[in-house]
Amino acid sequence: MSGEIAQTFAKAKARGEGVLVAYAMAGDPDLPRSVDVFAALVEGGADIIEIGVAFSDPIADGPVIQGASERALKAGSTLKRVLDEVVPEVRRRCPQTPLVIMTYVNVIMAMGEERFAKLARERGVSGAILPDLPPEESEGLRATFDAAGVDLIPLCAPSTSQARAQGIASNARGFVYCVAVSGVTGMRAELPADLSQRLDVVRKASPVPVVAGFGISTEEQARTLSAHADGVVVGSALVRAAHADGPGAAKALCADIKRGLKR
Amino acid sequence: MTTETTVGRFGRYGGRYVPETLVPALLELEEAYAKASADPSFGEEVARVLKEFVGRPTTLTPARRLTESWGGAHVWLKREDLAHTGAHKINNTVGQVLLAKRMGKKRIIAETGAGQHGVATATACALFGLPCEVYMGALDVERQSLNVFRMRALGAVVRPVESGSRTLKDAMNEAMRTWVSQVADTHYVIGSAAGPHPYPSIVRDFQAVIGKELRTQALAAFGKLPDAIIACVGGGSNAIGVLHPFIGDKDVRLVGVEAGGHGLDSGQHGASLTLGTEGVLHGSRSLVLQDADGQIQEAHSISAGLDYPGVGPELAHLAKTGRMEVRTATDDEALAAFYEVARTEGILPALETSHAFARGRELARDLGKGKYLVINCSGRGDKDVATISARGVPPPVGVKS
């Protein structure tokens, strides 16, 4: 298992704060300028960078990330180019920040699971999140990733039963990604009332840190959740800010949310 | 006879590649379907509705003039076009909506390409009193306006989908996204024998009524099973429905015809069995049209129902193992077949079905005289008349111009 992710959570905890996992889409608006966005997220206080790799049929994503996917594909983004051109540059500019790839299973299959895992590790990727790969389908891929030292980070959902969530958590690598809302990625004004309780259950069963994601976009939400999770994931809000107003806006939003994570 | 190798898998294909949010719903559906299948009263209720409302069994019609014209095997047609709403799609929606009611679901969503599945879902929802929302690619909304009207008339909400290629694949993405956010009280009626497990099996089982009837009817009409059965393949629900009951009958040739679009070399087609590679789309591992980077390519077909870059996992397995022969027909060949069938048999086949007819002549000759070829007439062409007539109608038969 890669140690970078665990270290990052441990350091944040020692500083008395939750971890901010910040997502942006590689290749949006183009490959070089997306590197500027990733660097801005880290300047704004992001602890872990989630690098989105576009897929033509992103069934887990809402309109904001769908739109970013379409722009990235038009700009010629592919998994290979992200690993060759984006990851090394982000690594160079943000050497201390663990990088996690988020994409769909077909994109990984097309490259070849082993080839991806090896290349990813060589370029400095610590983990991967595949939102359309539930535990039933992930065993083989997880073994391949384990062998290469890339964490396959699992997801839990609001509809996941307690027993199933405990199973997912106890086998997790890197961290457990708890999907906060029933639905696709995107900002929500309100988070479900039972979210804290669900996070507590997963956290109790998990040997690795637990983060909440989907629907989170404000300092206030981060503050509420930081009592029940080791961190939060923010995606659509950052993608929208970067797209509308450039890297500086994404940096400022990261800083806001990071304030909410200080305990 | 089953080709299921382990639960939800057909050889290498199948599975359940969906967001975790949906997995509990798929497990619930799998369990509810197993219970319903084991309960004779469920099967009886489905059969009763199919008989009283859908008009089953559909007839097996001899195509005497096509037989004569093609000069080979006897040609017979399994007439799914005579089922209520005009296509085989209703077999599945009646079954799934009854299942959803048993599960206590409050509303139904569906995706549709040509609109036939949308109409069939809206019809079943009207019959059983459930609200219905249908996702349809904006391009398909334009080219299938008759079916859009029919769905609205039946009380359904039609939601045009503007993303991607604005066709069936994007409608399915949007339906899945919607389902993720409303999964607690909503059932998603998938219309193709595709999608995550258990859908490919459920859709196949409800559509297998076509092949089961055909077995009985063939034995009565020609005293033996057909020598070959031919069906068009988009996602593949009519094909798996008519072919599945014959998988174990090694002497029955099973033939699937895919959309050749502008030709296999043109890059504009829907031939995922012929030219697709292994991948994951809409929740199952199957053969899909994709580029080297794993991006799904846009399919093309003159027929909205075949305009899909994937195919059901069981058909992928049957094709890869050689049990099903796979052919293609281009847009132009399908159009020519449409007029040929219209003018020799008095039937306007759907453009989807016309692809199956387009390969009928060769197959009939290949089989030879004294053999029996059955073509699955999956739907009627009324919905396609705007598309077809836009290309101009050939002059009437027997009239000098």
XYZ file of C-alpha atoms in Angstrom:
664
model
C 0.000 0.000 0.000
C 1.199 3.490 -0.717
C 2.026 5.368 2.435
C 1.555 8.907 1.122
C -2.171 8.995 1.698
C -1.939 7.633 5.261
C 0.829 10.127 6.074
C -1.192 13.026 4.777
C -4.165 12.143 6.974
C -1.871 11.617 9.986
C -0.195 15.001 9.500
C -3.510 16.792 9.110
C -4.801 15.135 12.250
C -1.693 16.221 14.143
C -2.345 19.784 12.978
C -5.918 19.443 14.218
C -7.631 19.673 10.875
C -9.579 17.569 8.401
C -8.190 16.683 5.004
C -9.407 18.475 1.893
C -9.505 16.234 -1.149
C -9.893 18.573 -4.117
C -11.076 17.420 -7.529
C -10.532 18.991 -10.909
C -10.735 17.656 -14.441
C -7.480 17.018 -16.264
C -7.645 18.679 -19.662
C -10.204 21.336 -18.714
C -9.847 23.794 -20.396
C -6.751 22.090 -21.857
C -3.951 19.896 -20.520
C -1.380 22.587 -19.545
C -3.912 24.978 -18.042
C -5.483 22.198 -15.982
C -2.066 21.791 -14.320
C -2.396 25.423 -13.184
C -5.775 24.568 -11.666
C -4.348 21.608 -9.740
C -1.473 23.740 -8.458
C -3.949 26.438 -7.389
C -5.964 23.878 -5.408
C -2.830 22.968 -3.450
C -1.953 26.643 -2.905
C -5.466 27.082 -1.562
C -4.889 24.337 0.998
C -5.909 21.060 -0.676
C -4.188 18.096 0.969
C -4.918 15.477 -1.687
C -5.527 16.112 -5.380
C -8.070 14.112 -7.251
C -7.280 14.169 -10.957
C -10.389 13.556 -13.034
C -9.841 11.709 -16.308
C -12.650 12.321 -18.758
C -14.977 9.555 -19.937
C -17.571 9.911 -22.655
C -20.376 8.370 -20.555
C -19.940 9.520 -16.943
C -23.034 8.022 -15.286
C -22.022 9.030 -11.748
C -21.515 12.688 -12.611
C -23.827 15.667 -12.613
C -23.915 18.452 -15.199
C -20.854 20.395 -13.976
C -18.416 17.498 -14.224
C -20.153 16.160 -17.335
C -19.494 19.519 -18.962
C -15.847 19.449 -17.842
C -15.552 15.928 -19.306
C -16.818 17.106 -22.652
C -14.391 20.043 -22.690
C -11.477 17.803 -21.725
C -12.278 15.269 -24.436
C -12.467 18.062 -26.996
C -9.067 19.270 -25.770
C -7.658 15.808 -26.488
C -7.404 14.524 -22.938
C -6.812 10.779 -22.585
C -5.638 8.659 -19.663
C -2.283 8.186 -21.390
C -1.783 11.914 -21.901
C -2.872 12.682 -18.337
C -0.259 10.245 -17.021
C 2.397 11.563 -19.428
C 1.711 15.282 -19.368
C -0.415 16.268 -16.383
C 0.621 13.987 -13.518
C 4.408 14.612 -13.774
C 3.863 18.375 -13.969
C 1.510 18.431 -10.972
C 3.979 16.232 -9.129
C 6.802 18.649 -9.925
C 4.838 21.669 -8.740
C 3.240 19.988 -5.724
C 5.757 17.315 -4.626
C 4.217 16.778 -1.180
C 0.621 16.226 -2.293
C -0.721 12.711 -2.898
C -2.408 12.336 -6.281
C -5.426 10.169 -6.891
C -6.908 9.417 -10.323
C -10.699 9.439 -10.658
C -12.166 7.946 -13.793
C -14.437 5.167 -15.038
C -13.525 1.509 -15.287
C -13.700 1.374 -19.091
C -10.921 3.944 -19.382
C -8.668 1.806 -17.173
C -9.623 -1.404 -19.021
C -8.774 0.171 -22.368
C -5.244 0.965 -21.198
C -4.937 -2.392 -19.441
C -5.197 -2.672 -15.661
C -1.585 -3.713 -15.108
C -0.163 -1.151 -17.471
C -2.189 1.582 -15.800
C -1.164 0.545 -12.295
C 2.518 0.395 -13.226
C 2.543 3.707 -15.120
C 0.492 5.438 -12.446
C 2.838 4.329 -9.690
C 5.934 5.322 -11.675
C 4.527 8.794 -12.264
C 3.645 9.274 -8.615
C -0.057 8.435 -8.403
C -1.038 7.057 -4.993
C -4.574 5.855 -5.601
C -7.556 5.532 -7.893
C -11.294 6.028 -7.538
C -13.579 4.257 -10.003
C -17.197 5.187 -9.268
C -18.663 2.448 -11.481
C -16.683 -0.379 -9.909
C -18.559 -1.716 -6.864
C -16.853 -4.239 -4.540
C -18.351 -7.259 -6.345
C -16.466 -6.349 -9.501
C -13.291 -4.950 -7.994
C -11.416 -7.922 -6.527
C -9.143 -8.658 -9.491
C -8.389 -5.033 -10.143
C -7.648 -4.357 -6.494
C -5.104 -7.207 -6.431
C -3.410 -5.758 -9.508
C -3.344 -2.304 -7.935
C -2.091 -3.677 -4.615
C 0.800 -5.362 -6.383
C 1.774 -2.066 -8.011
C 1.284 0.006 -4.858
C -1.760 1.976 -6.007
C -4.673 2.195 -3.564
C -8.080 1.321 -5.011
C -10.281 3.616 -2.944
C -13.801 2.223 -2.399
C -17.076 4.136 -2.216
C -19.989 3.821 0.178
C -23.413 5.247 -0.620
C -26.459 6.399 1.350
C -28.284 3.291 0.135
C -25.494 0.947 1.280
C -26.660 -1.182 4.206
C -24.760 -1.014 7.473
C -23.403 -4.548 7.078
C -22.314 -3.882 3.522
C -20.720 -0.562 4.503
C -18.755 -2.313 7.228
C -17.560 -4.888 4.677
C -16.478 -2.178 2.268
C -14.734 -0.206 5.015
C -12.852 -3.135 6.520
C -11.330 -3.985 3.113
C -10.587 -0.424 2.090
C -7.323 0.931 0.749
C -6.251 4.566 1.101
C -9.485 5.961 2.457
C -13.188 5.249 2.267
C -15.113 7.661 0.060
C -18.558 8.071 1.593
C -20.995 9.428 -0.956
C -23.003 11.985 1.005
C -26.119 12.170 -1.140
C -28.206 9.801 -3.229
C -27.406 11.038 -6.642
C -24.712 12.234 -8.966
C -21.852 14.642 -8.275
C -22.852 18.266 -7.821
C -23.481 20.929 -5.228
C -26.392 20.619 -2.793
C -27.825 23.292 -0.533
C -28.556 20.718 2.156
C -26.967 17.436 3.105
C -29.035 14.509 4.416
C -29.816 14.538 8.123
C -28.514 10.998 8.704
C -25.141 11.630 7.064
C -23.218 12.114 10.330
C -24.575 8.875 11.710
C -23.635 6.975 8.545
C -20.140 8.413 8.655
C -19.761 7.327 12.282
C -20.712 3.737 11.369
C -18.253 3.552 8.501
C -15.526 5.219 10.520
C -15.901 2.691 13.306
C -15.456 -0.218 10.881
C -12.663 1.296 8.849
C -8.944 0.822 9.429
C -8.307 3.746 7.060
C -9.591 7.348 7.112
C -13.124 8.182 5.956
C -14.055 11.170 3.820
C -17.408 12.509 2.665
C -17.966 13.674 -0.889
C -20.687 14.570 -3.450
C -22.716 17.669 -2.792
C -20.192 19.468 -0.566
C -19.234 22.985 -1.592
C -19.141 25.331 1.420
C -17.047 26.111 4.476
C -20.105 25.543 6.660
C -20.752 22.056 5.282
C -17.090 21.182 5.784
C -17.263 22.391 9.387
C -20.352 20.285 10.140
C -18.851 17.179 8.586
C -15.394 17.448 10.054
C -16.698 16.151 13.390
C -17.744 12.898 11.699
C -15.205 12.403 8.906
C -11.462 12.645 8.451
C -11.973 14.917 5.502
C -14.185 16.018 2.642
C -14.046 15.809 -1.135
C -15.017 18.866 -3.133
C -15.414 18.583 -6.886
C -18.165 20.295 -8.830
C -17.857 23.589 -6.937
C -14.126 23.781 -7.728
C -14.605 22.734 -11.342
C -17.265 25.402 -11.762
C -15.153 28.074 -10.077
C -12.101 27.256 -12.210
C -14.152 27.161 -15.385
C -15.991 30.419 -14.695
C -13.266 32.512 -13.053
C -9.959 30.697 -13.447
C -7.514 28.953 -11.079
C -7.533 31.850 -8.589
C -11.221 31.334 -7.874
C -10.693 27.624 -7.243
C -7.803 28.477 -4.918
C -9.969 30.895 -2.934
C -12.748 28.321 -2.579
C -10.246 25.721 -1.344
C -9.072 28.185 1.287
C -12.680 28.793 2.437
C -13.432 25.108 2.766
C -10.121 24.439 4.453
C -11.068 26.975 7.125
C -14.158 24.911 7.819
C -11.973 21.853 8.360
C -9.861 23.368 11.127
C -10.932 21.990 14.447
C -30.993 -23.838 -21.501
C -28.885 -21.091 -20.049
C -25.670 -19.474 -21.154
C -25.161 -17.936 -17.751
C -21.764 -19.154 -16.543
C -21.914 -17.695 -13.035
C -24.510 -15.380 -11.542
C -24.882 -12.415 -13.861
C -22.115 -13.551 -16.230
C -22.272 -14.882 -19.760
C -18.740 -16.115 -20.321
C -16.602 -12.994 -19.906
C -19.544 -10.658 -20.292
C -22.180 -9.210 -17.999
C -21.648 -8.138 -14.400
C -22.729 -5.084 -12.503
C -20.558 -2.032 -13.119
C -22.583 0.743 -11.525
C -22.207 3.357 -8.799
C -22.448 1.852 -5.322
C -25.677 3.823 -4.775
C -27.398 1.523 -7.279
C -26.012 -1.800 -6.069
C -28.504 -2.251 -3.223
C -31.352 -1.543 -5.675
C -29.997 -4.146 -8.088
C -29.691 -6.671 -5.269
C -33.267 -5.891 -4.242
C -34.435 -6.281 -7.847
C -32.589 -9.572 -8.227
C -34.221 -10.931 -5.091
C -37.687 -9.655 -5.971
C -37.417 -11.154 -9.454
C -36.277 -14.517 -8.106
C -39.261 -14.536 -5.742
C -41.689 -13.508 -8.465
C -40.308 -16.136 -10.846
C -40.834 -18.812 -8.226
C -44.415 -17.655 -7.623
C -46.783 -19.231 -10.171
C -49.314 -16.438 -9.673
C -46.834 -13.884 -11.067
C -46.236 -15.875 -14.237
C -49.987 -16.363 -14.615
C -50.655 -12.670 -14.260
C -48.018 -11.764 -16.859
C -49.391 -14.407 -19.236
C -52.953 -13.168 -18.731
C -52.035 -9.563 -19.537
C -50.016 -10.665 -22.565
C -53.036 -12.594 -23.863
C -55.814 -10.130 -23.009
C -54.063 -6.846 -23.598
C -51.017 -7.424 -25.804
C -52.688 -9.907 -28.132
C -50.376 -12.863 -27.661
C -49.575 -15.272 -29.096
C -48.557 -13.240 -32.122
C -49.039 -15.163 -35.350
C -46.463 -17.030 -37.395
C -47.200 -15.914 -40.943
C -46.007 -17.630 -44.140
C -44.308 -15.113 -46.461
C -45.264 -16.845 -49.697
C -44.314 -14.164 -52.170
C -40.939 -13.522 -50.497
C -40.326 -17.277 -50.509
C -41.037 -17.368 -54.222
C -39.027 -14.261 -54.989
C -35.966 -15.331 -52.997
C -36.077 -18.853 -54.442
C -34.747 -20.707 -51.419
C -36.066 -21.793 -48.061
C -39.681 -21.319 -46.988
C -39.838 -17.925 -45.294
C -42.085 -17.380 -42.277
C -42.512 -14.299 -40.142
C -42.929 -14.173 -36.370
C -45.256 -11.197 -36.132
C -44.200 -9.119 -33.118
C -45.352 -6.127 -35.153
C -48.886 -7.283 -34.384
C -48.400 -6.997 -30.627
C -50.133 -4.036 -28.998
C -48.089 -0.817 -29.388
C -46.508 -2.275 -32.506
C -43.380 -4.048 -31.332
C -42.008 -6.763 -29.073
C -41.021 -4.172 -26.454
C -44.374 -4.500 -24.670
C -43.578 -8.094 -23.579
C -40.848 -6.791 -21.312
C -42.521 -3.645 -20.026
C -45.657 -5.489 -18.919
C -43.451 -7.909 -16.983
C -41.204 -5.259 -15.450
C -43.981 -2.864 -14.474
C -45.875 -5.724 -12.792
C -42.646 -6.593 -10.997
C -42.169 -2.961 -9.927
C -45.700 -2.944 -8.502
C -44.938 -6.086 -6.523
C -41.853 -4.316 -5.184
C -43.991 -1.373 -4.081
C -42.261 1.131 -6.360
C -44.108 4.401 -6.847
C -42.850 5.551 -10.205
C -41.209 4.298 -13.369
C -38.405 5.710 -15.484
C -37.166 4.407 -18.818
C -34.905 5.291 -21.706
C -35.837 4.960 -25.334
C -34.184 5.162 -28.732
C -36.761 4.723 -31.455
C -39.488 5.378 -28.947
C -40.924 1.859 -29.064
C -39.683 0.984 -25.601
C -40.838 4.376 -24.332
C -44.302 3.831 -25.778
C -44.413 0.298 -24.386
C -43.354 1.513 -20.933
C -45.835 4.396 -20.995
C -48.527 1.916 -22.032
C -47.797 -0.520 -19.215
C -47.689 2.398 -16.748
C -51.065 3.647 -17.974
C -52.497 0.146 -17.686
C -51.227 -0.380 -14.145
C -51.541 3.204 -12.916
C -47.968 4.332 -12.300
C -46.393 7.675 -13.265
C -43.795 7.348 -16.009
C -40.842 9.443 -17.187
C -39.028 8.589 -20.405
C -35.533 9.830 -21.287
C -34.937 10.171 -24.998
C -32.045 11.614 -26.968
C -32.985 15.026 -28.364
C -32.067 13.832 -31.870
C -34.414 10.865 -31.492
C -37.150 13.175 -30.183
C -36.886 14.973 -33.529
C -36.861 11.910 -35.738
C -39.508 9.914 -33.855
C -42.154 12.556 -33.296
C -45.042 10.103 -33.629
C -43.777 8.054 -30.708
C -43.132 11.199 -28.661
C -46.786 12.107 -29.150
C -47.908 8.596 -28.236
C -45.941 8.636 -24.973
C -47.379 12.031 -24.040
C -50.874 10.908 -24.951
C -50.422 7.936 -22.627
C -49.598 10.311 -19.795
C -45.822 9.944 -19.699
C -43.313 12.767 -19.347
C -40.761 12.767 -22.166
C -37.400 14.274 -21.213
C -35.178 15.148 -24.177
C -31.487 14.538 -23.458
C -29.102 17.081 -24.953
C -25.763 15.595 -23.891
C -23.321 13.598 -26.043
C -24.666 12.266 -29.325
C -28.266 13.060 -28.228
C -29.326 9.468 -28.948
C -30.079 6.236 -27.090
C -26.722 5.931 -25.300
C -27.118 9.396 -23.788
C -30.737 8.727 -22.861
C -29.540 5.647 -20.979
C -26.834 7.672 -19.170
C -29.429 10.217 -18.108
C -31.914 7.574 -16.973
C -29.189 5.968 -14.853
C -28.258 9.337 -13.340
C -31.886 9.975 -12.509
C -32.248 6.522 -11.051
C -29.219 7.121 -8.795
C -31.000 10.088 -7.226
C -34.435 8.494 -6.916
C -33.588 4.879 -6.368
C -35.627 4.377 -3.182
C -39.072 4.589 -4.779
C -38.344 4.334 -8.507
C -37.959 1.359 -10.828
C -35.896 1.780 -13.969
C -37.393 -0.268 -16.807
C -34.463 -1.048 -19.104
C -35.674 -2.001 -22.571
C -32.679 -3.857 -23.995
C -31.187 -7.096 -22.773
C -28.305 -4.908 -21.623
C -27.375 -2.936 -18.516
C -26.209 -4.256 -15.152
C -27.188 -7.679 -13.804
C -30.005 -8.720 -13.349
C -31.452 -6.716 -16.272
C -30.022 -8.794 -19.138
C -31.596 -11.919 -17.632
C -34.909 -10.270 -16.726
C -35.388 -8.721 -20.165
C -34.409 -11.987 -21.855
C -36.858 -13.993 -19.749
C -39.758 -11.648 -20.526
C -38.858 -11.577 -24.224
C -38.314 -15.341 -24.456
C -42.083 -15.624 -24.853
C -41.392 -14.903 -28.557
C -39.140 -17.919 -29.025
C -41.285 -20.186 -26.865
C -44.350 -19.422 -28.961
C -42.331 -19.882 -32.113
C -41.264 -23.396 -31.058
C -44.857 -24.481 -30.632
C -46.032 -22.703 -33.766
C -43.191 -24.070 -35.916
C -43.870 -27.630 -34.828
C -47.539 -27.150 -35.698
C -46.940 -25.314 -38.989
C -44.034 -27.243 -40.479
C -43.715 -30.245 -38.223
C -40.215 -29.392 -37.026
C -38.143 -26.571 -35.641
C -37.007 -23.821 -38.037
C -33.710 -24.429 -39.826
C -32.679 -20.843 -39.191
C -33.986 -17.825 -37.284
C -32.924 -14.307 -38.082
C -33.357 -11.193 -35.948
C -32.004 -7.666 -35.918
C -29.633 -6.688 -33.098
C -29.303 -3.290 -31.476
C -29.141 -3.815 -27.730
C -30.633 -7.142 -28.677
C -33.888 -7.707 -26.796
C -35.913 -9.084 -29.712
C -32.960 -11.206 -30.817
C -32.319 -12.813 -27.445
C -36.086 -13.220 -26.991
C -36.635 -15.174 -30.180
C -33.280 -17.003 -30.201
C -32.813 -17.971 -26.569
C -35.265 -20.900 -26.471
C -33.329 -22.463 -29.394
C -29.763 -22.174 -28.060
C -29.713 -25.856 -27.168
C -31.037 -26.915 -30.592
C -27.777 -27.282 -32.467
C -29.501 -27.771 -35.829
C -31.215 -24.396 -35.666
C -29.017 -21.662 -37.111
C -29.287 -18.448 -35.101
C -28.506 -15.263 -37.008
C -28.249 -11.694 -35.721
C -28.128 -8.706 -38.067
C -26.524 -5.475 -36.887
C -26.688 -1.965 -38.264
C -24.045 -1.514 -40.970
C -25.001 2.177 -41.204
C -23.025 3.844 -44.000
C -20.842 0.729 -44.234
C -18.428 -1.027 -41.886
C -15.476 0.928 -43.330
C -17.201 4.281 -42.869
C -16.853 4.388 -39.094
C -20.577 5.182 -39.003
C -22.462 2.072 -37.981
C -23.862 0.242 -34.984
C -22.031 -3.052 -35.432
C -20.752 -3.696 -31.912
C -20.747 -7.507 -32.256
C -18.813 -7.307 -35.529
C -16.392 -4.480 -34.784
C -16.729 -3.786 -31.071
C -14.102 -4.538 -28.447
C -14.498 -5.618 -24.851
C -15.484 -2.812 -22.547
C -17.902 -1.591 -19.905
C -20.892 0.516 -20.877
C -24.103 1.124 -18.925
C -23.277 -1.334 -16.212
C -22.150 -4.414 -18.059
C -19.035 -5.773 -19.673
C -19.747 -6.544 -23.279
C -18.647 -5.640 -26.795
C -18.744 -1.903 -27.387
C -17.736 0.569 -30.046
C -14.897 2.540 -28.495
C -11.613 4.150 -29.401
C -8.190 3.013 -28.183
C -8.518 5.250 -25.108
C -11.773 3.668 -23.961
C -14.052 6.512 -25.043
C -17.377 5.217 -26.317
C -17.923 6.057 -29.962
C -21.144 7.346 -31.391
C -23.046 4.702 -33.282
C -24.947 5.420 -36.458
C -27.980 3.780 -37.976
C -30.899 4.978 -40.030
C -32.947 3.176 -37.410
C -32.972 4.859 -34.005
C -33.407 1.508 -32.257
C -30.112 0.132 -33.629
C -28.202 3.360 -33.055
C -26.409 2.058 -29.969
C -22.668 1.441 -29.454
C -23.148 -1.562 -27.164
C -24.974 -4.886 -27.123
C -26.391 -7.185 -24.468
C -23.779 -9.387 -22.764
C -25.506 -12.687 -23.549
C -25.542 -11.916 -27.272
C -21.856 -10.961 -27.075
C -21.215 -14.372 -25.542
C -23.313 -16.193 -28.161
C -21.512 -14.329 -30.934
C -18.013 -14.903 -29.522
C -18.643 -18.612 -28.960
C -19.996 -18.928 -32.494
C -23.484 -20.071 -31.484
C -24.979 -17.023 -33.143
C -23.899 -15.978 -36.636
C -23.515 -12.222 -36.974
C -24.198 -10.280 -40.165
C -24.718 -6.606 -40.924
C -26.993 -4.610 -43.226
C -26.386 -1.027 -44.293
C -28.906 1.806 -44.117
C -29.514 1.510 -47.864
C -29.974 -2.249 -47.708
C -32.461 -1.839 -44.860
C -34.401 0.766 -46.861
C -34.496 -1.485 -49.920
C -35.692 -4.361 -47.743
C -38.408 -2.136 -46.262
C -39.949 -1.576 -49.711
C -39.403 -5.168 -50.774
C -41.359 -6.465 -47.769
C -43.995 -3.760 -48.095
C -44.595 -4.589 -51.750
C -44.381 -8.367 -51.650
C -46.053 -9.089 -48.316
C -48.172 -6.055 -47.504
C -46.263 -5.396 -44.292
C -44.391 -2.193 -43.394
C -41.612 -3.475 -41.147
C -39.816 -1.205 -38.702
C -36.457 0.021 -39.957
C -34.851 -2.138 -37.249
C -36.648 -5.210 -38.568
C -35.778 -4.238 -42.148
C -32.131 -4.995 -41.302
C -33.102 -8.602 -40.574
C -35.068 -8.793 -43.839
C -32.092 -7.365 -45.734
C -30.089 -10.525 -45.016
C -33.057 -12.846 -45.629
C -32.499 -13.489 -49.327
C -28.930 -14.810 -48.928
C -29.855 -16.908 -45.964
C -32.929 -18.377 -47.693
C -30.810 -19.327 -50.704
C -28.020 -20.620 -48.536
C -30.455 -22.889 -46.693
C -32.086 -24.012 -49.942
C -35.498 -25.315 -50.874
C -37.408 -27.413 -48.390
C -35.818 -25.673 -45.412
C -37.561 -23.211 -43.100
C -36.341 -19.708 -42.328
C -38.122 -17.597 -39.708
C -37.567 -13.840 -39.604
C -38.486 -12.116 -36.377
C -40.660 -9.214 -37.435
C -39.779 -7.213 -34.316
C -41.896 -4.152 -34.988
C -43.952 -2.188 -37.459
C -42.710 0.703 -39.532
C -45.388 3.311 -38.832
C -43.027 5.186 -36.522
C -40.428 5.375 -39.315
C -42.558 6.746 -42.125
C -41.230 10.308 -41.783
C -37.600 9.130 -41.981
C -38.336 6.843 -44.907
C -40.601 9.115 -46.946
C -38.081 11.958 -46.641
C -35.903 9.933 -48.996
C -38.618 9.719 -51.637
C -40.977 6.839 -52.375
C -40.319 4.535 -55.359
C -43.027 4.586 -58.079
C -46.120 2.393 -57.597
C -46.046 -1.236 -58.681
C -47.360 -2.026 -62.181
C -47.965 1.586 -63.216
C -46.086 3.076 -66.141
C -44.756 6.494 -65.311
